[in-house]
Coordinates of C-alpha atoms in Angstrom, one line a residue:
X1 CA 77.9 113.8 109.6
X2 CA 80.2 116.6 108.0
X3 CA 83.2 117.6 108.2
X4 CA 85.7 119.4 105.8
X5 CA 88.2 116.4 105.2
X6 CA 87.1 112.9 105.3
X7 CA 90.6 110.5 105.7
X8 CA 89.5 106.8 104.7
X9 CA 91.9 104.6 106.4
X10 CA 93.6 104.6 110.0
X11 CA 97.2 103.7 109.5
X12 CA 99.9 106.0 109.9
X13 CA 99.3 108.0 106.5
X14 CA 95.4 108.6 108.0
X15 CA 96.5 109.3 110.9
X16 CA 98.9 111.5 110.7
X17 CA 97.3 113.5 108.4
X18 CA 94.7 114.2 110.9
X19 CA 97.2 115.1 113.8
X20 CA 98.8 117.9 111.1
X21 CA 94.9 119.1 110.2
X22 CA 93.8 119.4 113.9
X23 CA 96.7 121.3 115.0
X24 CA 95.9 123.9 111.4
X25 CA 92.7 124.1 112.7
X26 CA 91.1 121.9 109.8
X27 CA 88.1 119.6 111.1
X28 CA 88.5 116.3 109.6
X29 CA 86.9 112.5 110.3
X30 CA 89.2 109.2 110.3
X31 CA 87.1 106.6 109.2
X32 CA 89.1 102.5 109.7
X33 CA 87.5 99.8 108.9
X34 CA 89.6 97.4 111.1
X35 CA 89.3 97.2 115.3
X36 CA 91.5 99.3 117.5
X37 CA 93.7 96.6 118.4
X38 CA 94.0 95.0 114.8
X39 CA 96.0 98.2 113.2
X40 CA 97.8 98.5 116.5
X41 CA 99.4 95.4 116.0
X42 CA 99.7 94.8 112.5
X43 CA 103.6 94.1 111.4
X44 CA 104.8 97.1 109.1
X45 CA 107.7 98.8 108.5
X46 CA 110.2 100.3 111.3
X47 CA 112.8 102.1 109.0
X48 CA 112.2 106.1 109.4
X49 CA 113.9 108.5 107.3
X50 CA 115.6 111.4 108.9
X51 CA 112.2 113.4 106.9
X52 CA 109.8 111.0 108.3
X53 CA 111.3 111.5 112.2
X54 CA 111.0 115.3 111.5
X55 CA 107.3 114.7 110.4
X56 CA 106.5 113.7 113.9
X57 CA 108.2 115.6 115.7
X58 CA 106.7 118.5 113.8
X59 CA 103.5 117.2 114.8
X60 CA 104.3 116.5 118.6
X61 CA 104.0 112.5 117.9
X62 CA 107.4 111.6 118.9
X63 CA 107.6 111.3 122.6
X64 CA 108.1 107.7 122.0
X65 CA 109.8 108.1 119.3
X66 CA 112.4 110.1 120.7
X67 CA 112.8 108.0 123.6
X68 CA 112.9 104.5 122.1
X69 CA 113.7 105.1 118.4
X70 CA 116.8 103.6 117.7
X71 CA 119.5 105.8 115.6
X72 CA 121.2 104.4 112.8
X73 CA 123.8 106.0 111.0
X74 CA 124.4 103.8 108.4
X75 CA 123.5 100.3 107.0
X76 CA 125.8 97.1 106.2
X77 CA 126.7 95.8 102.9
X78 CA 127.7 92.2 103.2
X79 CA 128.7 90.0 99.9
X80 CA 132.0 87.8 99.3
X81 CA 132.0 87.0 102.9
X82 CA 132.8 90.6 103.4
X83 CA 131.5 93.5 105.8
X84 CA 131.3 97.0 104.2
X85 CA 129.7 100.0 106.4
X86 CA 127.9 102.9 104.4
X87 CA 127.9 105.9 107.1
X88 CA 125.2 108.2 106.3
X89 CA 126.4 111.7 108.5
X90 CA 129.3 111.4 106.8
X91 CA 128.0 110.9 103.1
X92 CA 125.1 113.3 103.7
X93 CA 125.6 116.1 105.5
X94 CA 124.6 114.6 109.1
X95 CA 121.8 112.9 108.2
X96 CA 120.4 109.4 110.3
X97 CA 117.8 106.9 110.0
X98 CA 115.7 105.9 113.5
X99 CA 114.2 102.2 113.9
X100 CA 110.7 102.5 115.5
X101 CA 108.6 100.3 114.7
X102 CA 105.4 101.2 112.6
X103 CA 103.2 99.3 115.4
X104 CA 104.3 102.2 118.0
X105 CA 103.5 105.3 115.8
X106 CA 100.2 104.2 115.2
X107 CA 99.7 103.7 119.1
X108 CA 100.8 107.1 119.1
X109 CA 98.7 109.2 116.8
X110 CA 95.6 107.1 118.0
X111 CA 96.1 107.7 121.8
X112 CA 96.5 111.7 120.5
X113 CA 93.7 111.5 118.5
X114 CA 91.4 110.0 120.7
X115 CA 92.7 112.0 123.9
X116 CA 92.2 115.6 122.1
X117 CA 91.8 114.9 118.1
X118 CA 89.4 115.1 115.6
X119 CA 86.8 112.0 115.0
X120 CA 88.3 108.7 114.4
X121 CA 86.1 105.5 114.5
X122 CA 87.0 101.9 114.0
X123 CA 85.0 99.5 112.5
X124 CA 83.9 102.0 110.2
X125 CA 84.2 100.5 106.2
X126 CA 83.9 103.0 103.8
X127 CA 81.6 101.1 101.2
X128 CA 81.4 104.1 98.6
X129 CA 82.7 107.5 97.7
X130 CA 80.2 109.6 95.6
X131 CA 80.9 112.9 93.8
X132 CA 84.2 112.8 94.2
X133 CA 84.1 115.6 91.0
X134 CA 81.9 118.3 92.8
X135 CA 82.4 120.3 95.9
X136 CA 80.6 118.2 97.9
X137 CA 82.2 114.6 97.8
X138 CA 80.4 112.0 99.8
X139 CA 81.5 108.7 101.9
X140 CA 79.3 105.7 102.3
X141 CA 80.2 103.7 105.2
X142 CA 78.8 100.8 107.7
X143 CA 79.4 101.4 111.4
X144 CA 77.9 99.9 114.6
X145 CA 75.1 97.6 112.5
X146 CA 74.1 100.9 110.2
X147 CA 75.0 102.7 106.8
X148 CA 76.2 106.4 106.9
X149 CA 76.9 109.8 105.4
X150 CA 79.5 111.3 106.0
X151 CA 79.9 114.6 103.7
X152 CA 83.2 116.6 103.1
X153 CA 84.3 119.1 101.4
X154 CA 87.8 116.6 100.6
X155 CA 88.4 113.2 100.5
X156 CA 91.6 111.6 100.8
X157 CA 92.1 107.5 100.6
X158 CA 94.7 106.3 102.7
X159 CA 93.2 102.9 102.4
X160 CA 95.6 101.1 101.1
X161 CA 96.2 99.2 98.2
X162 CA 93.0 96.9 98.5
X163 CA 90.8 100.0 99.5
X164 CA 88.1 101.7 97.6
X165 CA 89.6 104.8 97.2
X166 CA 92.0 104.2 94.1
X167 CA 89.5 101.8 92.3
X168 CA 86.7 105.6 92.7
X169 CA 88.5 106.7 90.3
X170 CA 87.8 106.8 86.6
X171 CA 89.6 104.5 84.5
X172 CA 89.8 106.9 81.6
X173 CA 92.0 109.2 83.9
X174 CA 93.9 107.4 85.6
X175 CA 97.2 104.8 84.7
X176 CA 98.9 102.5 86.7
X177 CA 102.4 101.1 86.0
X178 CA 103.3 97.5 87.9
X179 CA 106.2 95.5 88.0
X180 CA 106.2 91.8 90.0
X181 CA 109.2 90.3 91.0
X182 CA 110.2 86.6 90.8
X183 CA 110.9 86.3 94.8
X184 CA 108.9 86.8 98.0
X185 CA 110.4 87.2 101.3
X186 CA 109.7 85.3 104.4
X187 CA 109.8 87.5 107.8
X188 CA 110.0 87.0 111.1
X189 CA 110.0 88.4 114.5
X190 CA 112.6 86.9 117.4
X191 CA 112.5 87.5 120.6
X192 CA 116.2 87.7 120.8
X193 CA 118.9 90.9 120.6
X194 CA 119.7 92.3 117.5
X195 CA 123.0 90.2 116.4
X196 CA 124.2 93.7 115.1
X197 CA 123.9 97.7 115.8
X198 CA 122.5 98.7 111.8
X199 CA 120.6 96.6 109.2
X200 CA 122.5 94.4 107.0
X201 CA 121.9 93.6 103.8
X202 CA 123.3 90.8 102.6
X203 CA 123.9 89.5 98.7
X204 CA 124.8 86.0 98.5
X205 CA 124.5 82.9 95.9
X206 CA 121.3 81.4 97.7
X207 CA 119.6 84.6 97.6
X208 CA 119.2 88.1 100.0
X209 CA 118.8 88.4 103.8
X210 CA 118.1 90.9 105.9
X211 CA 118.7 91.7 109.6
X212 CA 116.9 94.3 111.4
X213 CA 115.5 95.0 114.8
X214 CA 112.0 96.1 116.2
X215 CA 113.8 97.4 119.5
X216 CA 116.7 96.3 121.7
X217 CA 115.5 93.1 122.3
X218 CA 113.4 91.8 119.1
X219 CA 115.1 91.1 116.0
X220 CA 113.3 91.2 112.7
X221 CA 115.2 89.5 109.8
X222 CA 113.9 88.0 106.6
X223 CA 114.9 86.1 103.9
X224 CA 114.9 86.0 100.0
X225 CA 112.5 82.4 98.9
X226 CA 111.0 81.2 95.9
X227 CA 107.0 83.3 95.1
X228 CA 104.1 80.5 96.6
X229 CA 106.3 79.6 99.6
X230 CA 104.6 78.9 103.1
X231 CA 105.4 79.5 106.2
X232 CA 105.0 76.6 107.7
X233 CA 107.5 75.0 105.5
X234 CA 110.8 76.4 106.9
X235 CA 110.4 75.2 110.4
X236 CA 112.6 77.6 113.0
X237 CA 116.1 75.6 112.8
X238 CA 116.2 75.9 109.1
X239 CA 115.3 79.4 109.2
X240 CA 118.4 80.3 111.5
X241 CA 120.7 77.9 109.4
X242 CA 119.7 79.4 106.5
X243 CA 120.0 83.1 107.8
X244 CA 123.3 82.4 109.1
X245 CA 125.0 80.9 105.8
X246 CA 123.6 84.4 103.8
X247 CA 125.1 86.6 106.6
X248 CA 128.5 84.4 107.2
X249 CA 131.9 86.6 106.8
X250 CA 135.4 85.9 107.2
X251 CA 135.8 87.8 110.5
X252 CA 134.4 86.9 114.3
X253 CA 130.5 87.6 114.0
X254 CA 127.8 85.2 114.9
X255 CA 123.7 85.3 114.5
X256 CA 122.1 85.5 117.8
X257 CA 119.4 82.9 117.5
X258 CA 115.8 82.7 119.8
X259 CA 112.5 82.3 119.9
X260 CA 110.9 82.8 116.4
X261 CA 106.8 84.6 117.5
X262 CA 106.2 85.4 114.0
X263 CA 106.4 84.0 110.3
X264 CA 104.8 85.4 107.1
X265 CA 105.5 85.4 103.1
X266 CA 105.8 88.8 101.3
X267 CA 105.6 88.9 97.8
X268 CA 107.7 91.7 96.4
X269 CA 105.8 94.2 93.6
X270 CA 106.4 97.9 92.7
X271 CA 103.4 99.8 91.5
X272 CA 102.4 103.2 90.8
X273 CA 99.6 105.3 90.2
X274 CA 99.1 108.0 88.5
X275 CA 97.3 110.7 89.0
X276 CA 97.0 110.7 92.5
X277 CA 93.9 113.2 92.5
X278 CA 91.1 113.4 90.6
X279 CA 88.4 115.9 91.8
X280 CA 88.2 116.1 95.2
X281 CA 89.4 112.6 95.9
X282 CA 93.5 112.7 96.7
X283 CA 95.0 109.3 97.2
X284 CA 97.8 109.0 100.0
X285 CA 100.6 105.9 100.6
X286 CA 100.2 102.6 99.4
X287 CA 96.6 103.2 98.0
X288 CA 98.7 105.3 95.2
X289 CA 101.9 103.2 95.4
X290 CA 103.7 100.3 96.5
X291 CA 107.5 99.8 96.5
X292 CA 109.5 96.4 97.7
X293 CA 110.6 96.7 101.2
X294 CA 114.2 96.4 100.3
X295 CA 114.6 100.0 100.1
X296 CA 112.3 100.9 103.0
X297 CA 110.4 103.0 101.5
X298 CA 107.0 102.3 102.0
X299 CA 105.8 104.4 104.7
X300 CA 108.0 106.7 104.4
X301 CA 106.2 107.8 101.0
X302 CA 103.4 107.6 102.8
X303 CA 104.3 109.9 105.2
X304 CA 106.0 112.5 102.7
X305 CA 102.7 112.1 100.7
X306 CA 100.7 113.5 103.9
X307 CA 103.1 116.3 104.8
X308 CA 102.8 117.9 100.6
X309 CA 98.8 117.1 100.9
X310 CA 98.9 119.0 105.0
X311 CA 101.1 122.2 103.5
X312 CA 98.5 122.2 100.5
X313 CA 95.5 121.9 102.6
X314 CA 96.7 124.9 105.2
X315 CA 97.0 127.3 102.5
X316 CA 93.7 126.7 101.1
X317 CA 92.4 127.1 104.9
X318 CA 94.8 130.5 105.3
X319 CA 93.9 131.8 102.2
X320 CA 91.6 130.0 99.8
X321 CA 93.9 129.3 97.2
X322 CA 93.9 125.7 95.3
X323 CA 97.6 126.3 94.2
X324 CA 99.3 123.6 96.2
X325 CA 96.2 120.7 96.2
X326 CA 96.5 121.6 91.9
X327 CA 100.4 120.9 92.5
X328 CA 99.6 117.4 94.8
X329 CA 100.0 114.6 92.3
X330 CA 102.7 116.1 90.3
X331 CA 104.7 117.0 93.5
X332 CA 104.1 113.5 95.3
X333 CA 105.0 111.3 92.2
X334 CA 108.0 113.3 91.3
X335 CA 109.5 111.8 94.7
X336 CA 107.6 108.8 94.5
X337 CA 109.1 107.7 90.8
X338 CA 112.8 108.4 92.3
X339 CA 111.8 105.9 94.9
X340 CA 110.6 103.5 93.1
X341 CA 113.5 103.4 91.0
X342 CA 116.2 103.1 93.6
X343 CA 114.0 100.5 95.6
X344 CA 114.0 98.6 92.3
X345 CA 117.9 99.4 92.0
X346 CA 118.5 97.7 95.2
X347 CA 116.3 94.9 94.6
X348 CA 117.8 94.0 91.5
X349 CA 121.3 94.1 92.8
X350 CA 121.0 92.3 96.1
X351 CA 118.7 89.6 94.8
X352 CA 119.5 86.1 93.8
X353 CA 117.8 86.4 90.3
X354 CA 115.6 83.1 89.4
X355 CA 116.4 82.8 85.9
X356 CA 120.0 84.5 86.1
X357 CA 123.4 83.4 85.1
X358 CA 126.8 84.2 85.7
X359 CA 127.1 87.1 83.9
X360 CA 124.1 88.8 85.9
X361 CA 125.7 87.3 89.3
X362 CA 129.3 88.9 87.9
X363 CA 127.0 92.6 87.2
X364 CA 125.5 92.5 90.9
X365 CA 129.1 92.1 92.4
X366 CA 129.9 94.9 90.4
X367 CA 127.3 97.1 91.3
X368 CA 128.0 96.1 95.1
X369 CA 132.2 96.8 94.2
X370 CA 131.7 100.1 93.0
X371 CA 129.2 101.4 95.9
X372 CA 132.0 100.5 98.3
X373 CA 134.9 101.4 96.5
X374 CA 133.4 104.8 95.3
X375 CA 132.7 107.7 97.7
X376 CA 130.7 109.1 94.9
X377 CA 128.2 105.9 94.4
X378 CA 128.1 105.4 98.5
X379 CA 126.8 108.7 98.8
X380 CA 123.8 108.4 96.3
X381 CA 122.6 105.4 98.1
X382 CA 123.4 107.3 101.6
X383 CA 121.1 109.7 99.7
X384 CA 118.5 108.1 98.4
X385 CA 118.3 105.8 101.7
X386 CA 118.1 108.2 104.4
X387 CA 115.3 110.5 102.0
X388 CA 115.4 112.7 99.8
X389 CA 113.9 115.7 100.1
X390 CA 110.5 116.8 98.5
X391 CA 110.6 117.9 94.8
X392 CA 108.9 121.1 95.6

C-alpha cells in the first residue's frame, strides 16, 4: 500500500487531519489499532475552544456540532462558599467555549471518512515505523490475521502517549520534560441534568471538584482523591455527598443527584516532548504531550497541532516548499509550553496540596482573590482558557 501521508492513530487528532488532507487534495491512510466502536465510545474530553470549533467547521465536521454543542461563555470559580462568574465575550473580545463531547466528533470524522474520505481501517496496529530519516518512511502494521506495508512519503503519530510513534524516535535527539502530580481524579458520568449552565471549578479544604456536562441531560463531574485510589471504593452516595460539600455556597444552589453509569481514576501528569519531528516522522496530540485535564487542554492541542501540520502540508502540495513542515515543532511547542504552564497554574491553585500547609492554602486563596477582584488577572485566564491563538 502507498500513500503520501500515513496518520497512525484514529482519534480526533488522526482523524481530523485526514478530513483537512482529503479536502487539499492530499491522499493519506488512517491506520487504528482499536475496533470502530471502541474509539467511538471511549470517555475523553468535551471542552472545545472557540479555535478548536472553528477547526471543524473549517473542515465541514460540525453539523453536530453546531446543532448540539453547548455554548459557554464563561466558567465558575467557587471557593469560601462563594460563587464568582469569569465571562469570556466580555474579557476576550467575544470569544466562547462549546461542550461536545469528544465521543461525538470522532463519530463525526469517521462517518465522513468512511462515506467519502481517504482510507481508514480499524484493527490495524502499527508494529513499526522504518526510515523515518529518508524520503521514503515505512509503516509496519498487523491487519485482518496478516503483516503489512504501508509506504509514505510522511508519517505522522497520533497514537498517543503509549503509541510507537514517539518511542521511533532517536533518543539522542529527542528530550522529554515530565512532571507527576500528587492527586488523581475520579470521574464520572450521570444520567442526570447538569446542576448548572457552565463548568465550575471549585477550591475547597478537602480538595478540587469539578462539574461539567456531556449534553443536556448527562452530567460529568469529578473529584480531587488521593494517587492509587479505586473506583470501586467510593460507592455512589459518598460520591454525591462528597461532590456536594466541595461545591456548597452560601446562596440557594443544590447538586442534582442520579444514576452514576460511569466511574474511573485519572492520574494527573504534564509532559512534553520535544522535538516533535524528526525526519519524516511528525508527532501530533498526546503522543507529543500531555497536560492535566484541569485546564482542558488536551485535545484541543491536539487539534491546534493538526491545523499547523495541515497549513504546512498544503503548501508543500501547492508548491513544494518544506518551509512550514521545517517550522512544525517550533511552532506547535511554542503554544504547547504556554499551555502547559497555565494548565499547571490552575492545577496548582485549585488543588488541595498533599503535603501543604497553611501558608500554601493562604497563597491559593490569593491567587483565587486576585482573579476575581482583578479585571486584568480574569482576562488572562479568559485568555488562556478559551485558546490562544497559534504562535505563528
Amino acid at each position: 500500500m502507498r500513500t503520501k501521508v500515513g496518520i497512525i492513530g484514529g482519534g480526533p487528532a488522526g482523524l481530523l487531519l485526514a478530513r483537512l488532507l482529503h479536502r487539499a487534495g492530499i491522499d493519506c491512510v488512517v491506520l487504528e489499532a482499536r475496533t470502530r466502536e471502541y474509539v467511538e465510545q471511549r470517555q475523553r474530553a468535551g471542552m472545545l475552544e472557540q479555535g478548536t470549533v472553528d477547526a471543524l467547521r473549517e473542515a465541514d465536521a460540525a453539523e453536530r456540532l453546531n446543532a448540539e454543542g453547548l455554548v459557554h461563555q464563561g466558567i465558575e470559580l467557587r471557593f469560601d462558599r462563594e460563587r464568582h462568574h469569569i465571562d469570556f465575550p466580555t474579557l476576550t473580545g467575544g470569544r466562547t467555549v462549546t461542550i461536545y463531547a469528544q465521543t461525538e466528533i470522532v463519530k463525526d470524522l469517521v462517518a465522513l471518512q468512511l462515506a467519502d474520505g481517504p482510507t481508514l481501517l480499524f484493527e490495524a496496529e502499527a508494529i513499526a515505523i522504518e526510515k523515518a530519516e529518508s524520503a521514503s518512511p515505512v509503516v509496519r502494521f498487523l491487519h485482518e490475521g496478516r503483516e503489512h506495508t504501508l509506504d509514505c512519503d510522511w508519517v505522522v503519530g497520533c497514537d498517543g502517549f503509549h503509541g510507537i510513534s514517539r518511542d521511533t524516535l532517536p533518543a539522542e535527539v529527542g528530550r522529554s520534560h515530565a512532571h507527576d502530580y500528587p492527586y488523581s481524579w475520579l470521574g464520572v458520568l450521570a444520567d442526570v441534568a447538569p446542576s448548572c449552565e457552565e463548568l465550575i471549578y471549585a477550591r475547597g479544604e478537602k480538595g478540587f471538584a469539578l462539574h461539567s456536562m456531556r449534553s443536556a441531560h448527562v452530567s460529568r463531574l469529578y473529584l480531587q482523591v488521593p494517587n492509587g485510589t479505586v473506583p470501586d471504593d467510593w460507592p455512589d452516595d459518598r460520591i454525591w455527598d462528597e461532590l456536594a460539600a466541595r461545591f456548597a455556597i452560601d446562596a440557594d444552589w443544590t447538586l442534582r443527584r442520579g444514576p452514576i453509569t460511569a466511574k474511573a481514576v485519572t492520574p494527573m501528569r504534564s509532559y512534553v516532548h520535544e522535538p516533535m519531528r524528526h525526519g519524516r516522522l511528525l508527532l501530533a496530540g498526546d503522543a507529543a504531550h500531555i497536560v492535566p485535564p484541569t485546564g482542558a487542554k488536551g485535545l484541543n492541542l491536539a487539534v491546534s497541532d493538526v491545523r499547523v501540520l495541515a497549513r504546512a502540508f498544503v503548501e508543500l502540495h501547492r508548491s513544494g516548499s518544506e518551509r512550514l513542515l521545517d517550522g512544525y515543532s517550533d511552532v506547535c511547542l511554542a503554544r504547547v509550553w504556554q499551555a502547559t504552564r497555565f494548565s499547571y497554574d490552575m492545577t496548582k491553585m485549585l488543588h488541595a496540596q498533599p503535603d501543604g500547609d497553611a501558608f500554601e492554602s493562604r497563597l491559593q486563596l490569593a491567587r483565587l482573590r486576585r482573579i476575581t477582584a482583578s479585571r486584568h488577572a480574569a482576562a488572562e485566564l479568559a485568555a488562556n482558557y478559551s485558546g490562544l491563538p497559534l504562535m505563528a
